[in-house]
Amino acid sequence: MTGKFGTYGDMAKKGLEIALEEINAAGGILGREVQYVIRDEAEREQVLTNIRDMVERDKVEFLVGIDSSGDSLKIAPVIEDELHVPFIVTHAATPKLTECKKRKYVFRVSMYEEPIDLAAAKLVAERYPDAKRIANIGPDYAYGYDSWKAFSTYLKKFKPDVELLEPVYPKLGTPDFGSYIDQLIAMEPDVVFSSLWGGDAATFIKQAVYKGFFKKVKVYLNAMLGATDTLKAIGSDVPKEAEVWGSGRYWFEYPPHDVYTPNKLFVEKFKKRYGEYPAYVAATSYTALYAIKHAIEKAYLLKGAWPTTEEIISALEGLTVPAPMGPVYIRPEDHQGVYEVFWGKLTLDPAYPHPVLKDLVIFGPGEVFPPPLTTVVEC
Amino acid sequence: MKAKLAVILLCIAALAALPKAAGRHYTYVTAEALLLGLVAVSFNILFGYTGLLSFGHATFWGTGAYTVAVLMVKFSKPFPLALAASLLTSLAAALAIGYLSVRHTKIYFAMLTLAFGELFYAVAVKWRFLGGSDGIYGIPKPTGSLISYYYVVLAGVAASLAIMWWITQTPLGLTLRAVKDNPMRAEYIGISVKRARLASFVVSGVFAGVAGALYAPLAGAVSPEFFSWTKSAEIVFVTLFGGAVSFIGPTIGALIYDYMRHLAMGMTEHWMLIVGSLLVATVLLFPQGVVGAAQAAWRKVRR
Amino acid sequence: MIPIELLIAQTINGLVYASILFLVSSGLTMIYGIMNILNLAHGSLYMLGAYFAITIIMKLAGGSPWGYLAAFILAPTAVMAVGAAIEVGLLKPIYGKPEEYQLLLTFGLILIFDEVVKLIWGPAYINFPNPGRFLGSIEVAGFEFPVYRLLLIALGFSVAWLLWFLLSKTTLGKKMRAAAADREIVSALGVSVPLLFTGAFMLGSFLSGLGGVAAGPLYTASPGMGIDIIVNSFAVIVIGGMGSILGALVGSLIVGLTRAYAIVIYPAIELALVYLIMVIVLLVRPVGLFGKPEEVRR
């Protein structure tokens, strides 16, 4: 018998492969070789179908992955009610997945959006005490609305005198942000908070640079700017006249390699094998696999035989995994992994093939993770 | 006649025995395929029988599905009530859209139905009450388990097909065919072509809504893509592929298509390439569809 | 209230989108007018234009400005060749057949092209090197506009004028218009209708490909970019009148500007508004603003 996994995305695949190789080279999990099955998330409609097929037909025992928050919320009830396999989420970031009700089979080892937004609010309150007018741009779906809700709610708490301007929500995948850029400029904001991600985040910045946006807006925060695909897309179009802050679920240079070996080893192996720096989802996928391995081993130690799904779930609760992003502690109450949050400045550095984040400001999990099963977002 | 009845009973028996014999995965796929088959047959009432090509049939599939989703998830209503409500919403939508559309034909009719479909899609994407682009998820199965719900789907599909078959055998059914073959002549002998087309549109839309309503608890989630013209095109394709020339052709097309889809998706990410090529091949090489081609081959063999 | 400067800025943004829309829908409407075929895959040709362009710019010219110039000429030409292949290989066999076959076949092509693009160029979006780097921006009404966008508006209007000239002043254009009105007579006069058809489809493809090249630097190249533009193009040609180039121009302006203004005035209805207009036009005046009532096709 072997363990199988289903997951998505090219970077995720790369991260998984490294983990798989390492684990299998060391004898697998308790001597069993680990295999995986990968399905593409691309077609929204196919996600549920693929997941059902993987579990029912291909008999996968664990699911790892999921990028879209919407998809994760769609899949969770099906997993909880019908499919009954542990599902370790590695990127979907909506708080609703873990904080609205406790789920049995769903876990998440990646950061969700609320701690990052809370940290952003802290950053603005501390660094820009004179900022009054705050604007927002985000994709036109739950992730966009929730990010703004979280950020603005916390900012109001830290800095009650801010004026929250009318949020702007372009459709996900909007090709032309021209109108939105002009709208934002017209609002004359001191700070613009953005929850655009992926291609949109890059497209926005590129188009904004050439429309003089950053001459008018001096502070721009974008939670998902730390993603390597976005950074590559931005290329040399890094704004020079404004302070652009980015964050993400993992930054390959944090924790610093001279201080934290797991990250050093992971990044070196990844760079050597694939010729690029790992994106966050590679790190979180890698972490997910190790979480499963450690959980199974821990449960085995307690039981003396291959553990049941229930026993594996119990072992996952309260587990700390030495992940590339730092030690990740999986809270038993909501199955959410917690670790340090960072915000860094977008900078061009010729030593790297793409822009990077520098001057990182670090927030400990205790500072920025809301207590389990609480969220400012509507459930 | 007797032979046909025997075949139908055999099929039903086989479908009823499926869960025990084939397991959960194939049960799910079959239920899904049967519902696609139902919506395709409903489309064919409009297309094969009345000669109207709608590129927005998914509008009613989506209406039925969303009605059930909203009532069951947002208002916690039981499934029978939700199903009945979806009959009403599909009826209303079909009446409204049909009334406005059947005064046109051919390309204008196709464009109008497409525009309405996109309109519904746009509303579904933007309206947060309907879940926006994420849609509505967590739709429970009324009978609790997949296997038991499969029988609900089976019963629903069988009943709907039976009713639609009966309709095609009534005077209305013959009227539709007359209208399709020669609208001017039909008008001349006193048939109100517009009314006949509207009747066809409504019947077609209502059963598409039923199919969508039955599908929502099966899938567990609905999203705006349910209204998209690409879904409408899938319905049209499946109908043509199976054979618009026969009543049950579209269902055969749906079964083959859906099984293939699951198989192909398990093997490659580029499943759409196969669908696209199949579509082109069907149009160029066997526009009568699988059933039509089988019928032609049977005739050849008989000689 | 919305500041007048924002409205001016939105007008420009709307005109940019309208130009790109016009490039695509003019071809679509022309093909329909002359050949009576609604080419659903027209958006795919637009997409191919963008992808060919990025290959030319990056692979052949290493990202230099000259690559852009080359792309504007070579990419649409390549798309034109693809169009010719489609018309001769796939459309000619189904000419006499009912409309649904043509619609379905061209829909099948959309699916095929989307996947082929993913296979050749990968599923991720591809960024164009920003033309702003060598073209810069100028200020209009207090907002900065990249010169590239203004050039696109100029391109749209130039193509419109060129098409008008082609169709009304040249012999070829007259033949095309004649074929649109009555195929048989044109054939009887010795004009090869099949050749004319292929030519029309090629011209339409060229225009759509050109639209893709123009849009690429603005929007990035991604599979599925064709779907968005084709649905809006339907709205354009319905509003303007199927078969009318002037209709495509006016329709593009209406759709482009409506969307631009809606974004700042009432964003929630931006998407639905265009389809609503499309429905209203189809109900009130199905032939559109400049379309001619259906002539008897023989």
mmCIF file of N, CA, C and O in Angstrom, chain A residues 40 42-43 140 169 171 174-186 198-200 202-203 206-207 209-213 215-216 229-230 232-234 236-237, chain C residues 3 6 9-10 13-14 16-17 115 118 123 125 127-133 136-137 142-146 149 217-220 228 259-260 263-265 267 270-271:
data_model
loop_
_atom_site.group_PDB
_atom_site.id
_atom_site.type_symbol
_atom_site.label_atom_id
_atom_site.label_comp_id
_atom_site.label_asym_id
_atom_site.label_seq_id
_atom_site.Cartn_x
_atom_site.Cartn_y
_atom_site.Cartn_z
ATOM 1 N N ASP A 40 -4.927 19.750 -12.482
ATOM 2 C CA ASP A 40 -4.912 21.183 -12.699
ATOM 3 C C ASP A 40 -6.158 21.849 -12.134
ATOM 4 O O ASP A 40 -7.255 21.348 -12.308
ATOM 5 N N ALA A 42 -7.129 24.806 -13.014
ATOM 6 C CA ALA A 42 -7.496 25.884 -13.930
ATOM 7 C C ALA A 42 -8.986 26.065 -14.178
ATOM 8 O O ALA A 42 -9.541 27.117 -13.937
ATOM 9 N N GLU A 43 -9.659 25.057 -14.680
ATOM 10 C CA GLU A 43 -11.076 25.212 -14.988
ATOM 11 C C GLU A 43 -11.885 25.163 -13.704
ATOM 12 O O GLU A 43 -11.974 24.129 -13.070
ATOM 13 N N ASP A 140 -12.502 41.632 -7.590
ATOM 14 C CA ASP A 140 -13.928 41.699 -7.309
ATOM 15 C C ASP A 140 -14.504 40.353 -6.883
ATOM 16 O O ASP A 140 -15.366 39.802 -7.545
ATOM 17 N N TYR A 169 -13.012 47.731 -6.974
ATOM 18 C CA TYR A 169 -12.883 46.287 -7.189
ATOM 19 C C TYR A 169 -12.933 45.923 -8.666
ATOM 20 O O TYR A 169 -13.987 45.611 -9.194
ATOM 21 N N LYS A 171 -12.562 43.485 -11.874
ATOM 22 C CA LYS A 171 -12.801 42.057 -12.034
ATOM 23 C C LYS A 171 -11.465 41.325 -12.039
ATOM 24 O O LYS A 171 -10.471 41.832 -12.543
ATOM 25 N N THR A 174 -8.656 41.460 -14.892
ATOM 26 C CA THR A 174 -8.866 42.653 -15.723
ATOM 27 C C THR A 174 -7.621 42.939 -16.542
ATOM 28 O O THR A 174 -6.546 43.058 -15.993
ATOM 29 N N PRO A 175 -7.748 43.078 -17.830
ATOM 30 C CA PRO A 175 -6.559 43.340 -18.631
ATOM 31 C C PRO A 175 -6.079 44.790 -18.543
ATOM 32 O O PRO A 175 -4.902 45.059 -18.629
ATOM 33 N N ASP A 176 -6.997 45.704 -18.357
ATOM 34 C CA ASP A 176 -6.609 47.110 -18.428
ATOM 35 C C ASP A 176 -7.048 47.842 -17.167
ATOM 36 O O ASP A 176 -8.231 48.070 -16.951
ATOM 37 N N PHE A 177 -6.082 48.246 -16.350
ATOM 38 C CA PHE A 177 -6.417 48.925 -15.101
ATOM 39 C C PHE A 177 -6.478 50.441 -15.240
ATOM 40 O O PHE A 177 -6.643 51.147 -14.256
ATOM 41 N N GLY A 178 -6.333 50.919 -16.477
ATOM 42 C CA GLY A 178 -6.280 52.364 -16.707
ATOM 43 C C GLY A 178 -7.347 53.136 -15.948
ATOM 44 O O GLY A 178 -7.053 54.084 -15.217
ATOM 45 N N SER A 179 -8.610 52.730 -16.109
ATOM 46 C CA SER A 179 -9.697 53.462 -15.456
ATOM 47 C C SER A 179 -9.546 53.438 -13.951
ATOM 48 O O SER A 179 -9.809 54.431 -13.267
ATOM 49 N N TYR A 180 -9.131 52.294 -13.420
ATOM 50 C CA TYR A 180 -9.030 52.164 -11.965
ATOM 51 C C TYR A 180 -7.886 53.003 -11.431
ATOM 52 O O TYR A 180 -7.984 53.600 -10.362
ATOM 53 N N ILE A 181 -6.796 53.051 -12.195
ATOM 54 C CA ILE A 181 -5.657 53.860 -11.779
ATOM 55 C C ILE A 181 -6.073 55.325 -11.698
ATOM 56 O O ILE A 181 -5.793 56.020 -10.725
ATOM 57 N N ASP A 182 -6.781 55.780 -12.727
ATOM 58 C CA ASP A 182 -7.222 57.173 -12.718
ATOM 59 C C ASP A 182 -8.163 57.456 -11.559
ATOM 60 O O ASP A 182 -8.096 58.507 -10.923
ATOM 61 N N GLN A 183 -9.065 56.503 -11.323
ATOM 62 C CA GLN A 183 -10.007 56.680 -10.217
ATOM 63 C C GLN A 183 -9.271 56.859 -8.901
ATOM 64 O O GLN A 183 -9.613 57.717 -8.090
ATOM 65 N N LEU A 184 -8.281 56.011 -8.667
ATOM 66 C CA LEU A 184 -7.551 56.072 -7.410
ATOM 67 C C LEU A 184 -6.806 57.396 -7.283
ATOM 68 O O LEU A 184 -6.813 58.020 -6.228
ATOM 69 N N ILE A 185 -6.177 57.811 -8.380
ATOM 70 C CA ILE A 185 -5.448 59.082 -8.329
ATOM 71 C C ILE A 185 -6.395 60.212 -7.975
ATOM 72 O O ILE A 185 -6.072 61.092 -7.165
ATOM 73 N N ALA A 186 -7.581 60.158 -8.543
ATOM 74 C CA ALA A 186 -8.549 61.235 -8.294
ATOM 75 C C ALA A 186 -8.949 61.306 -6.831
ATOM 76 O O ALA A 186 -9.355 62.356 -6.340
ATOM 77 N N GLY A 198 -1.019 37.835 -8.183
ATOM 78 C CA GLY A 198 -0.628 37.174 -9.425
ATOM 79 C C GLY A 198 -0.404 38.176 -10.544
ATOM 80 O O GLY A 198 0.243 39.195 -10.370
ATOM 81 N N GLY A 199 -0.960 37.859 -11.693
ATOM 82 C CA GLY A 199 -0.792 38.713 -12.868
ATOM 83 C C GLY A 199 -1.379 40.094 -12.654
ATOM 84 O O GLY A 199 -0.807 41.101 -13.069
ATOM 85 N N ASP A 200 -2.516 40.172 -11.978
ATOM 86 C CA ASP A 200 -3.158 41.470 -11.747
ATOM 87 C C ASP A 200 -2.241 42.403 -10.976
ATOM 88 O O ASP A 200 -2.143 43.590 -11.287
ATOM 89 N N ALA A 202 0.962 42.485 -10.853
ATOM 90 C CA ALA A 202 2.047 42.962 -11.711
ATOM 91 C C ALA A 202 1.527 43.933 -12.762
ATOM 92 O O ALA A 202 2.091 45.001 -12.985
ATOM 93 N N THR A 203 0.430 43.546 -13.421
ATOM 94 C CA THR A 203 -0.132 44.398 -14.468
ATOM 95 C C THR A 203 -0.465 45.774 -13.911
ATOM 96 O O THR A 203 -0.190 46.803 -14.533
ATOM 97 N N LYS A 206 2.732 47.801 -13.360
ATOM 98 C CA LYS A 206 3.347 48.204 -14.626
ATOM 99 C C LYS A 206 2.564 49.330 -15.282
ATOM 100 O O LYS A 206 3.124 50.314 -15.756
ATOM 101 N N GLN A 207 1.258 49.164 -15.311
ATOM 102 C CA GLN A 207 0.448 50.204 -15.951
ATOM 103 C C GLN A 207 0.458 51.473 -15.120
ATOM 104 O O GLN A 207 0.486 52.586 -15.662
ATOM 105 N N VAL A 209 2.848 52.600 -13.184
ATOM 106 C CA VAL A 209 4.122 53.310 -13.322
ATOM 107 C C VAL A 209 4.072 54.263 -14.502
ATOM 108 O O VAL A 209 4.486 55.421 -14.416
ATOM 109 N N TYR A 210 3.510 53.780 -15.607
ATOM 110 C CA TYR A 210 3.498 54.611 -16.804
ATOM 111 C C TYR A 210 2.369 55.618 -16.834
ATOM 112 O O TYR A 210 2.261 56.407 -17.762
ATOM 113 N N LYS A 211 1.535 55.585 -15.808
ATOM 114 C CA LYS A 211 0.513 56.615 -15.726
ATOM 115 C C LYS A 211 0.836 57.577 -14.584
ATOM 116 O O LYS A 211 -0.008 58.353 -14.163
ATOM 117 N N GLY A 212 2.060 57.516 -14.067
ATOM 118 C CA GLY A 212 2.464 58.467 -13.042
ATOM 119 C C GLY A 212 1.756 58.288 -11.717
ATOM 120 O O GLY A 212 1.715 59.198 -10.888
ATOM 121 N N PHE A 213 1.216 57.091 -11.504
ATOM 122 C CA PHE A 213 0.473 56.823 -10.259
ATOM 123 C C PHE A 213 1.362 57.032 -9.046
ATOM 124 O O PHE A 213 0.953 57.616 -8.049
ATOM 125 N N LYS A 215 3.801 58.884 -8.604
ATOM 126 C CA LYS A 215 4.195 60.260 -8.287
ATOM 127 C C LYS A 215 3.159 60.875 -7.363
ATOM 128 O O LYS A 215 3.423 61.791 -6.609
ATOM 129 N N LYS A 216 1.916 60.359 -7.483
ATOM 130 C CA LYS A 216 0.836 60.942 -6.699
ATOM 131 C C LYS A 216 0.578 60.155 -5.409
ATOM 132 O O LYS A 216 0.146 60.715 -4.415
ATOM 133 N N ASP A 229 6.215 34.753 -9.123
ATOM 134 C CA ASP A 229 5.706 34.950 -10.484
ATOM 135 C C ASP A 229 5.322 36.410 -10.701
ATOM 136 O O ASP A 229 5.547 36.974 -11.770
ATOM 137 N N THR A 230 4.762 37.026 -9.657
ATOM 138 C CA THR A 230 4.431 38.446 -9.748
ATOM 139 C C THR A 230 5.696 39.275 -9.889
ATOM 140 O O THR A 230 5.767 40.195 -10.713
ATOM 141 N N LYS A 232 8.579 38.425 -11.079
ATOM 142 C CA LYS A 232 9.166 38.272 -12.411
ATOM 143 C C LYS A 232 8.406 39.115 -13.416
ATOM 144 O O LYS A 232 8.997 39.731 -14.308
ATOM 145 N N ALA A 233 7.080 39.130 -13.275
ATOM 146 C CA ALA A 233 6.274 39.882 -14.227
ATOM 147 C C ALA A 233 6.515 41.378 -14.101
ATOM 148 O O ALA A 233 6.488 42.106 -15.082
ATOM 149 N N ILE A 234 6.770 41.836 -12.873
ATOM 150 C CA ILE A 234 7.022 43.269 -12.697
ATOM 151 C C ILE A 234 8.322 43.651 -13.383
ATOM 152 O O ILE A 234 8.438 44.737 -13.964
ATOM 153 N N SER A 236 11.574 45.154 -14.469
ATOM 154 C CA SER A 236 12.271 46.364 -14.057
ATOM 155 C C SER A 236 11.326 47.519 -13.783
ATOM 156 O O SER A 236 11.758 48.622 -13.467
ATOM 157 N N ASP A 237 10.011 47.275 -13.886
ATOM 158 C CA ASP A 237 9.054 48.360 -13.673
ATOM 159 C C ASP A 237 8.784 48.605 -12.199
ATOM 160 O O ASP A 237 7.636 48.722 -11.788
ATOM 161 N N PRO C 3 -15.310 64.053 -10.775
ATOM 162 C CA PRO C 3 -14.569 65.196 -11.342
ATOM 163 C C PRO C 3 -14.472 65.095 -12.853
ATOM 164 O O PRO C 3 -14.339 63.999 -13.401
ATOM 165 N N LEU C 6 -11.635 63.166 -14.345
ATOM 166 C CA LEU C 6 -11.763 61.710 -14.369
ATOM 167 C C LEU C 6 -12.588 61.271 -15.578
ATOM 168 O O LEU C 6 -12.296 60.274 -16.229
ATOM 169 N N ALA C 9 -10.399 61.426 -18.506
ATOM 170 C CA ALA C 9 -9.481 60.288 -18.477
ATOM 171 C C ALA C 9 -10.208 59.016 -18.899
ATOM 172 O O ALA C 9 -9.683 58.218 -19.686
ATOM 173 N N GLN C 10 -11.418 58.831 -18.400
ATOM 174 C CA GLN C 10 -12.180 57.639 -18.762
ATOM 175 C C GLN C 10 -12.542 57.627 -20.226
ATOM 176 O O GLN C 10 -12.655 56.572 -20.841
ATOM 177 N N ASN C 13 -9.562 56.251 -21.885
ATOM 178 C CA ASN C 13 -9.478 54.810 -21.642
ATOM 179 C C ASN C 13 -10.507 54.057 -22.469
ATOM 180 O O ASN C 13 -10.243 52.996 -23.030
ATOM 181 N N GLY C 14 -11.715 54.606 -22.535
ATOM 182 C CA GLY C 14 -12.778 53.966 -23.310
ATOM 183 C C GLY C 14 -12.441 53.920 -24.782
ATOM 184 O O GLY C 14 -12.714 52.931 -25.473
ATOM 185 N N VAL C 16 -9.479 53.780 -26.079
ATOM 186 C CA VAL C 16 -8.443 52.772 -26.298
ATOM 187 C C VAL C 16 -9.075 51.401 -26.457
ATOM 188 O O VAL C 16 -8.790 50.660 -27.400
ATOM 189 N N TYR C 17 -9.964 51.060 -25.525
ATOM 190 C CA TYR C 17 -10.618 49.760 -25.599
ATOM 191 C C TYR C 17 -11.463 49.669 -26.860
ATOM 192 O O TYR C 17 -11.531 48.641 -27.524
ATOM 193 N N GLU C 115 -6.314 25.481 -26.162
ATOM 194 C CA GLU C 115 -5.418 24.435 -25.677
ATOM 195 C C GLU C 115 -4.084 24.451 -26.411
ATOM 196 O O GLU C 115 -3.032 24.241 -25.803
ATOM 197 N N LYS C 118 -1.941 26.952 -24.960
ATOM 198 C CA LYS C 118 -1.389 26.493 -23.675
ATOM 199 C C LYS C 118 -0.247 25.520 -23.896
ATOM 200 O O LYS C 118 0.740 25.510 -23.169
ATOM 201 N N PRO C 123 0.516 27.696 -19.866
ATOM 202 C CA PRO C 123 -0.776 28.212 -19.415
ATOM 203 C C PRO C 123 -0.705 29.570 -18.719
ATOM 204 O O PRO C 123 -1.727 30.213 -18.527
ATOM 205 N N TYR C 125 0.070 33.572 -18.003
ATOM 206 C CA TYR C 125 0.033 34.783 -18.833
ATOM 207 C C TYR C 125 1.470 35.206 -19.127
ATOM 208 O O TYR C 125 2.380 34.936 -18.342
ATOM 209 N N ASN C 127 3.962 38.440 -20.095
ATOM 210 C CA ASN C 127 4.027 39.889 -20.143
ATOM 211 C C ASN C 127 4.825 40.398 -21.318
ATOM 212 O O ASN C 127 5.868 39.838 -21.659
ATOM 213 N N PHE C 128 4.347 41.477 -21.908
ATOM 214 C CA PHE C 128 5.113 42.131 -22.961
ATOM 215 C C PHE C 128 6.055 43.135 -22.319
ATOM 216 O O PHE C 128 5.701 43.748 -21.324
ATOM 217 N N PRO C 129 7.230 43.337 -22.883
ATOM 218 C CA PRO C 129 8.058 44.435 -22.389
ATOM 219 C C PRO C 129 7.303 45.741 -22.614
ATOM 220 O O PRO C 129 6.698 45.931 -23.661
ATOM 221 N N ASN C 130 7.312 46.582 -21.620
ATOM 222 C CA ASN C 130 6.441 47.740 -21.634
ATOM 223 C C ASN C 130 6.840 48.765 -22.688
ATOM 224 O O ASN C 130 7.940 49.291 -22.644
ATOM 225 N N PRO C 131 5.966 49.065 -23.648
ATOM 226 C CA PRO C 131 6.324 50.044 -24.684
ATOM 227 C C PRO C 131 6.531 51.438 -24.094
ATOM 228 O O PRO C 131 7.147 52.294 -24.717
ATOM 229 N N GLY C 132 5.999 51.625 -22.882
ATOM 230 C CA GLY C 132 6.182 52.914 -22.235
ATOM 231 C C GLY C 132 7.643 53.248 -22.046
ATOM 232 O O GLY C 132 8.015 54.418 -21.964
ATOM 233 N N ARG C 133 8.452 52.204 -22.014
ATOM 234 C CA ARG C 133 9.874 52.440 -21.805
ATOM 235 C C ARG C 133 10.500 53.263 -22.913
ATOM 236 O O ARG C 133 11.401 54.033 -22.703
ATOM 237 N N GLY C 136 7.176 56.589 -23.587
ATOM 238 C CA GLY C 136 6.897 57.584 -22.569
ATOM 239 C C GLY C 136 5.422 57.908 -22.419
ATOM 240 O O GLY C 136 4.561 57.256 -22.986
ATOM 241 N N SER C 137 5.134 58.927 -21.629
ATOM 242 C CA SER C 137 3.746 59.330 -21.397
ATOM 243 C C SER C 137 3.588 60.828 -21.577
ATOM 244 O O SER C 137 4.564 61.576 -21.498
ATOM 245 N N GLY C 142 -4.532 66.508 -16.396
ATOM 246 C CA GLY C 142 -4.020 66.194 -15.065
ATOM 247 C C GLY C 142 -3.685 64.725 -14.856
ATOM 248 O O GLY C 142 -3.177 64.342 -13.816
ATOM 249 N N PHE C 143 -3.986 63.872 -15.845
ATOM 250 C CA PHE C 143 -3.607 62.465 -15.735
ATOM 251 C C PHE C 143 -2.542 62.150 -16.760
ATOM 252 O O PHE C 143 -2.521 62.730 -17.830
ATOM 253 N N GLU C 144 -1.699 61.205 -16.415
ATOM 254 C CA GLU C 144 -0.668 60.821 -17.384
ATOM 255 C C GLU C 144 -1.162 59.684 -18.242
ATOM 256 O O GLU C 144 -1.735 58.714 -17.737
ATOM 257 N N PHE C 145 -0.924 59.810 -19.542
ATOM 258 C CA PHE C 145 -1.299 58.728 -20.432
ATOM 259 C C PHE C 145 -0.096 58.249 -21.216
ATOM 260 O O PHE C 145 0.597 59.051 -21.840
ATOM 261 N N PRO C 146 0.135 56.942 -21.192
ATOM 262 C CA PRO C 146 1.214 56.437 -22.024
ATOM 263 C C PRO C 146 0.920 56.750 -23.479
ATOM 264 O O PRO C 146 -0.215 56.601 -23.933
ATOM 265 N N ARG C 149 -0.980 54.180 -25.664
ATOM 266 C CA ARG C 149 -2.445 54.117 -25.700
ATOM 267 C C ARG C 149 -3.010 55.113 -26.702
ATOM 268 O O ARG C 149 -3.962 54.802 -27.426
ATOM 269 N N PRO C 217 0.551 44.261 -25.346
ATOM 270 C CA PRO C 217 1.334 45.028 -24.370
ATOM 271 C C PRO C 217 0.465 45.631 -23.273
ATOM 272 O O PRO C 217 0.926 45.857 -22.161
ATOM 273 N N LEU C 218 -0.795 45.857 -23.586
ATOM 274 C CA LEU C 218 -1.688 46.470 -22.616
ATOM 275 C C LEU C 218 -2.211 45.439 -21.636
ATOM 276 O O LEU C 218 -2.335 45.670 -20.447
ATOM 277 N N TYR C 219 -2.535 44.276 -22.141
ATOM 278 C CA TYR C 219 -3.301 43.311 -21.372
ATOM 279 C C TYR C 219 -2.551 42.045 -21.008
ATOM 280 O O TYR C 219 -3.102 41.216 -20.328
ATOM 281 N N THR C 220 -1.360 41.854 -21.450
ATOM 282 C CA THR C 220 -0.623 40.574 -21.356
ATOM 283 C C THR C 220 -1.310 39.537 -22.235
ATOM 284 O O THR C 220 -2.491 39.645 -22.547
ATOM 285 N N ASP C 228 -13.148 36.865 -23.786
ATOM 286 C CA ASP C 228 -13.644 38.171 -23.347
ATOM 287 C C ASP C 228 -13.913 39.077 -24.529
ATOM 288 O O ASP C 228 -14.953 39.722 -24.619
ATOM 289 N N ARG C 259 -18.481 51.006 -20.987
ATOM 290 C CA ARG C 259 -17.755 50.285 -19.947
ATOM 291 C C ARG C 259 -16.842 51.218 -19.154
ATOM 292 O O ARG C 259 -16.753 51.131 -17.935
ATOM 293 N N ALA C 260 -16.188 52.128 -19.857
ATOM 294 C CA ALA C 260 -15.274 53.024 -19.162
ATOM 295 C C ALA C 260 -16.019 53.925 -18.190
ATOM 296 O O ALA C 260 -15.579 54.135 -17.059
ATOM 297 N N ILE C 263 -17.532 52.032 -15.069
ATOM 298 C CA ILE C 263 -16.566 51.690 -14.021
ATOM 299 C C ILE C 263 -16.487 52.776 -12.964
ATOM 300 O O ILE C 263 -16.335 52.497 -11.781
ATOM 301 N N VAL C 264 -16.582 54.035 -13.394
ATOM 302 C CA VAL C 264 -16.467 55.096 -12.381
ATOM 303 C C VAL C 264 -17.810 55.562 -11.852
ATOM 304 O O VAL C 264 -17.887 56.115 -10.769
ATOM 305 N N ILE C 265 -18.859 55.338 -12.626
ATOM 306 C CA ILE C 265 -20.152 55.838 -12.173
ATOM 307 C C ILE C 265 -20.879 54.782 -11.341
ATOM 308 O O ILE C 265 -21.358 55.050 -10.260
ATOM 309 N N PRO C 267 -19.998 50.849 -10.863
ATOM 310 C CA PRO C 267 -19.237 49.664 -11.278
ATOM 311 C C PRO C 267 -20.020 48.357 -11.243
ATOM 312 O O PRO C 267 -19.733 47.462 -12.019
ATOM 313 N N GLU C 270 -21.391 47.316 -14.646
ATOM 314 C CA GLU C 270 -20.522 47.449 -15.824
ATOM 315 C C GLU C 270 -20.666 46.284 -16.787
ATOM 316 O O GLU C 270 -20.821 46.457 -17.986
ATOM 317 N N LEU C 271 -20.635 45.077 -16.223
ATOM 318 C CA LEU C 271 -20.695 43.886 -17.065
ATOM 319 C C LEU C 271 -22.073 43.736 -17.688
ATOM 320 O O LEU C 271 -22.222 43.536 -18.887
#
